[in-house]
PDB file of C-alpha atoms in Angstrom:
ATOM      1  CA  UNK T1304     125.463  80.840 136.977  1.00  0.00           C
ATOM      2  CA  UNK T1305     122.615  82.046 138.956  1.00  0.00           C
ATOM      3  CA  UNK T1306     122.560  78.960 140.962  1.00  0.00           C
ATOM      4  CA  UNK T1307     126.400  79.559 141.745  1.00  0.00           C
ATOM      5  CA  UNK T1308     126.430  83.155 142.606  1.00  0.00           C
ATOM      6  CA  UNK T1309     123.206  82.639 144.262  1.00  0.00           C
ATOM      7  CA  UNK T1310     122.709  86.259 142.835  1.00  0.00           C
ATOM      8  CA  UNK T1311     120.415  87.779 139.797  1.00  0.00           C
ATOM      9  CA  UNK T1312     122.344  88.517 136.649  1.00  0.00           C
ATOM     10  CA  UNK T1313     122.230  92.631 136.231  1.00  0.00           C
ATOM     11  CA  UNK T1314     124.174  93.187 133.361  1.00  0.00           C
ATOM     12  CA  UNK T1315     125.027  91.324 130.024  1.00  0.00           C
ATOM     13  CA  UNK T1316     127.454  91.997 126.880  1.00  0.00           C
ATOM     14  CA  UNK T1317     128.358  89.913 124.190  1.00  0.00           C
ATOM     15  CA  UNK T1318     130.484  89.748 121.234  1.00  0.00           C
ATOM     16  CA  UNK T1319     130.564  87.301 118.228  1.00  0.00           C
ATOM     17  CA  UNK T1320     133.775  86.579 115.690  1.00  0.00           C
ATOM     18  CA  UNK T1321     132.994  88.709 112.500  1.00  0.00           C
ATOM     19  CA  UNK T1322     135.116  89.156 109.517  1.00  0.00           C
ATOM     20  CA  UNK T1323     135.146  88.418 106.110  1.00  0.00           C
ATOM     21  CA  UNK T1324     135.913  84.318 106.682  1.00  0.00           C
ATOM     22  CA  UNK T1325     132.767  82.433 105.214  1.00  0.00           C
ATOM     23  CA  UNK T1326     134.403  79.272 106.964  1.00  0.00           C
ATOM     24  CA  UNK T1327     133.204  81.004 110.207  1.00  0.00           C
ATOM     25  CA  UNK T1328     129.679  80.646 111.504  1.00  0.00           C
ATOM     26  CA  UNK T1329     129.320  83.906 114.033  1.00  0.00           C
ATOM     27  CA  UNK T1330     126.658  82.669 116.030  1.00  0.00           C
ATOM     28  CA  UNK T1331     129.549  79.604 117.079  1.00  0.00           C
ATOM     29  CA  UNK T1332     131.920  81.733 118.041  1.00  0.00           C
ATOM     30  CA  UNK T1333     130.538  84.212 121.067  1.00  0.00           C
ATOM     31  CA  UNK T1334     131.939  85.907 123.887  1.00  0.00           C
ATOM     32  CA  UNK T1335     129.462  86.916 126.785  1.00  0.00           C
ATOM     33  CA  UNK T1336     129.774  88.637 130.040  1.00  0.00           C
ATOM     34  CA  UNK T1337     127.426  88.560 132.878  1.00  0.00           C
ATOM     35  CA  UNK T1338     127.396  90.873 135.940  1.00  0.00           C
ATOM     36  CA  UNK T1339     125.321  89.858 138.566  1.00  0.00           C
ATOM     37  CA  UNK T1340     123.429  91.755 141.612  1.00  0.00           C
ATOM     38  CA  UNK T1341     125.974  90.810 144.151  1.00  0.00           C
ATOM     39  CA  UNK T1342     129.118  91.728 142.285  1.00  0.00           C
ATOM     40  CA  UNK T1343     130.305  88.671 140.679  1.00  0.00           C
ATOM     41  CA  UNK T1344     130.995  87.877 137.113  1.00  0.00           C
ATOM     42  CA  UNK T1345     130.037  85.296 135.167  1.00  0.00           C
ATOM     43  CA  UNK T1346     131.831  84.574 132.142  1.00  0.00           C
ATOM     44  CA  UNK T1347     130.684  82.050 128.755  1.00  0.00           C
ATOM     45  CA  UNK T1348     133.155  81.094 125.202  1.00  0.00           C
ATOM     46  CA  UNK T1349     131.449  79.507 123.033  1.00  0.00           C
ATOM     47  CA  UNK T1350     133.740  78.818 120.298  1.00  0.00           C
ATOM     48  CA  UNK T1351     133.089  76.101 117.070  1.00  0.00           C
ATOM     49  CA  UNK T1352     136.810  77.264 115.889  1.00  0.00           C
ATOM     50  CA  UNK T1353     139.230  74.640 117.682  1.00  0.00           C
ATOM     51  CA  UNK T1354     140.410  71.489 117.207  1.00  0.00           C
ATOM     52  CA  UNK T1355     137.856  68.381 117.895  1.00  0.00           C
ATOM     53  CA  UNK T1356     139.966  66.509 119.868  1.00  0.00           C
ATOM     54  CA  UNK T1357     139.815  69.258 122.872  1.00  0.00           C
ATOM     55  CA  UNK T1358     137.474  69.224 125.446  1.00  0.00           C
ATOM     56  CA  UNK T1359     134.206  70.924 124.012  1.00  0.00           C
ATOM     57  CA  UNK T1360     132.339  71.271 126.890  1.00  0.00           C
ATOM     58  CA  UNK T1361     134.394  73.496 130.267  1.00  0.00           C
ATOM     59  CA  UNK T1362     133.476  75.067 133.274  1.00  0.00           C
ATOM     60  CA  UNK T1363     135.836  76.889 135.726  1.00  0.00           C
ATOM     61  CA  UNK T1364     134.606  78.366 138.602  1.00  0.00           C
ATOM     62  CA  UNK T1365     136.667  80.459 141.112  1.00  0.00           C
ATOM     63  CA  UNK T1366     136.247  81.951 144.269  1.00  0.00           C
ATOM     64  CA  UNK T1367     137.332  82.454 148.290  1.00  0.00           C
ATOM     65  CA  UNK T1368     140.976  81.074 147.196  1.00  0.00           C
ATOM     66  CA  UNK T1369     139.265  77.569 145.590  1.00  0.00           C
ATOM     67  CA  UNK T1370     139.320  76.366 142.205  1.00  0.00           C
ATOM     68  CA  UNK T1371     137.063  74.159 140.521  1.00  0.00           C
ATOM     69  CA  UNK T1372     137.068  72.615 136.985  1.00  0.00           C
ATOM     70  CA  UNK T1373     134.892  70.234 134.935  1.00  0.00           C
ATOM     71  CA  UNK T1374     136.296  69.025 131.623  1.00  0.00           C
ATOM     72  CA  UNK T1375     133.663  67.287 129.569  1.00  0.00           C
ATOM     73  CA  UNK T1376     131.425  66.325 132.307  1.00  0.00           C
ATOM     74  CA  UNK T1377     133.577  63.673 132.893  1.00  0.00           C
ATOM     75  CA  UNK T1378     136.483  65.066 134.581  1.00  0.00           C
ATOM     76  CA  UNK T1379     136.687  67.380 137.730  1.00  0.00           C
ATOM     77  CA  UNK T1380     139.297  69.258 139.590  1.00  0.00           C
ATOM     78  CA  UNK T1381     139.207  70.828 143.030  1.00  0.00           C
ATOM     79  CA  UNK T1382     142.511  72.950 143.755  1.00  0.00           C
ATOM     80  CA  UNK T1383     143.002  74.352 147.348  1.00  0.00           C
ATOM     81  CA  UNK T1384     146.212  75.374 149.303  1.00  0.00           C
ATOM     82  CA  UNK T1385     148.126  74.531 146.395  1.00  0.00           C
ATOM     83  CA  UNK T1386     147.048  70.807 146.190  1.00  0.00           C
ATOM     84  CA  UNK T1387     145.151  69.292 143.241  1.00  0.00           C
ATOM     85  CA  UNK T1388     141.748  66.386 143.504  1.00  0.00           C
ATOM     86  CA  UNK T1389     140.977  64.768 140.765  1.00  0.00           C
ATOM     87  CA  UNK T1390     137.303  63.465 140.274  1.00  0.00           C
ATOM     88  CA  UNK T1391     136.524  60.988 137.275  1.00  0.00           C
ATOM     89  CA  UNK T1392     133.544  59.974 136.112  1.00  0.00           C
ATOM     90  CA  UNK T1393     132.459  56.634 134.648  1.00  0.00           C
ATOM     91  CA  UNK T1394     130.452  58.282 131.502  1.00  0.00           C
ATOM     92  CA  UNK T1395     129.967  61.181 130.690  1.00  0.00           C
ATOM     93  CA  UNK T1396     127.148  62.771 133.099  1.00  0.00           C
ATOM     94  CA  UNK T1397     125.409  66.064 132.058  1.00  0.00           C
ATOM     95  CA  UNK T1398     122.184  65.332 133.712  1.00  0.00           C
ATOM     96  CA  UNK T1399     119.823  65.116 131.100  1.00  0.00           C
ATOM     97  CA  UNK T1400     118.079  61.995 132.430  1.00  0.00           C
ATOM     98  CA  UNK T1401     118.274  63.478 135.665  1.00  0.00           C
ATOM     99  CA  UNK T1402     116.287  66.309 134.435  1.00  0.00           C
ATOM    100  CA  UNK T1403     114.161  64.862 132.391  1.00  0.00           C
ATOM    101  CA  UNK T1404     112.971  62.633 135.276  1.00  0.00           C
ATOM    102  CA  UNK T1405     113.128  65.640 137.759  1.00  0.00           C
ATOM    103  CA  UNK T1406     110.224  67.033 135.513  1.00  0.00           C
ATOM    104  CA  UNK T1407     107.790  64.025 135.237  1.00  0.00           C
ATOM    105  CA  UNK T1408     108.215  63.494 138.591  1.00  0.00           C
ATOM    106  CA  UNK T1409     107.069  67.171 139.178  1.00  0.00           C
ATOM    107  CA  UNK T1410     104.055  67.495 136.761  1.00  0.00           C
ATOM    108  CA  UNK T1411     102.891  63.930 138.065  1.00  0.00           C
ATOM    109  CA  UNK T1412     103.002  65.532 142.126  1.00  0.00           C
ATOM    110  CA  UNK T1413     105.691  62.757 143.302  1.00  0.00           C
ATOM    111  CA  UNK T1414     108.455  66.088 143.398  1.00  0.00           C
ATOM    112  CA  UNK T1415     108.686  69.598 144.275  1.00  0.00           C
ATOM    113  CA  UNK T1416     111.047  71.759 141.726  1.00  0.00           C
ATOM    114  CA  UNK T1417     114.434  72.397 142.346  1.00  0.00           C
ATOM    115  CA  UNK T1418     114.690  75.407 140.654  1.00  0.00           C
ATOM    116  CA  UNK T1419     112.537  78.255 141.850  1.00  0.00           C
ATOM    117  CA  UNK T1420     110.671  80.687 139.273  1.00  0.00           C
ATOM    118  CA  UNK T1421     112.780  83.817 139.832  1.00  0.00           C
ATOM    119  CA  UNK T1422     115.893  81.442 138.475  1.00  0.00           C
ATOM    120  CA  UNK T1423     114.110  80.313 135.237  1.00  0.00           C
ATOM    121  CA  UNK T1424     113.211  83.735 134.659  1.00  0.00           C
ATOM    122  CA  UNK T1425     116.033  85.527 134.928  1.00  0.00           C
ATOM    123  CA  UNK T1426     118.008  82.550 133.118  1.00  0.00           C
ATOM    124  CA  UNK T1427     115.550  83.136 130.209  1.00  0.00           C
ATOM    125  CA  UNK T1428     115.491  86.976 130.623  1.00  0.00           C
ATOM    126  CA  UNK T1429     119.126  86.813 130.118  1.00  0.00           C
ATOM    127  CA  UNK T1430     119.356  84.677 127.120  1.00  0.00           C
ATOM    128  CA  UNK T1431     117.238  87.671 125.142  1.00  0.00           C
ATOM    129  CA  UNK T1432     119.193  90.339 126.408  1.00  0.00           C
ATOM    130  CA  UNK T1433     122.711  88.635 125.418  1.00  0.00           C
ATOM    131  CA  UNK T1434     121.238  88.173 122.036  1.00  0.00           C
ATOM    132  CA  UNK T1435     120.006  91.865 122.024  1.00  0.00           C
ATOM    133  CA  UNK T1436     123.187  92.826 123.307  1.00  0.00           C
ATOM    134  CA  UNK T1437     124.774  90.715 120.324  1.00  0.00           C
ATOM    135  CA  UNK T1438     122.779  92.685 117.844  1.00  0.00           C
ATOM    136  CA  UNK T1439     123.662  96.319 119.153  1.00  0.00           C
ATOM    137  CA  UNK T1440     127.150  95.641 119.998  1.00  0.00           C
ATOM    138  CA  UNK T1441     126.780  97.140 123.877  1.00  0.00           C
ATOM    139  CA  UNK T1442     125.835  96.318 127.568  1.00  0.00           C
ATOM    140  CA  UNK T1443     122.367  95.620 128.258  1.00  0.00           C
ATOM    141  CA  UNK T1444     121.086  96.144 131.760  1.00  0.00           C
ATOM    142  CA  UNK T1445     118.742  93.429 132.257  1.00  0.00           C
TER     143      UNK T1445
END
């Protein structure tokens, strides 16, 4: 989210499914919000509760009157002015071999990283504070 906001997160809560349902692994089931420096909000559901057959992997992404959606990392949508693009891809591409050879290609000199330091960190910083935040139950400034 950082690298789509282009802003610092600032601000993260989370909730998890609790009850009484042994079925019902909490840690699968999470709600998190994420305020960032600039304004924006950032939101992630992670849920292990619905059916198999629907998409399991979703990312919407909305702003100056455009929307954008990736089902699966195959599928992608691009709405503007009321008209609808579909994008399909052959597999399904999530960029792990990407990555992967992003990073040898960085330890061995032949790259430069793509990510700056301040991104990693606050990407990490938030992933401890949404799990404090998940064991007090309340906003944690980050």
């Amino acid at each position: 989210m950082i690298y789509l906001t282009e802003s610092i997160p600032v601000q993260a809560y989370a909730e998890r499914v609790s009850g009484n349902n042994r079925t019902v692994v909490n840690n699968d089931n999470v709600s998190i919000v994420i305020k960032f420096k600039d304004g924006s909000i950032g939101n992630i559901f992670y849920s292990a509760l619905g059916d198999k057959a629907f998409s399991r992997e979703r990312v919407e992404v909305y702003c100056e009157g455009k929307t954008f959606v990736i089902e699966d990392f195959k599928n992608s949508y691009y709405w503007l002015g009321g008209k609808t693009k579909k994008f399909k891809t052959l597999n399904q591409e999530m960029g792990y071999k990407e990555e992967l050879k992003h990073f040898i290609d960085v330890i061995t000199g032949k790259d430069t990283p793509k990510i700056q330091y301040e991104e990693i960190y606050y990407s990490t910083l938030c992933v401890f504070k949404i799990n404090e935040s998940l064991s007090k139950g309340q906003v944690i400034k980050i």
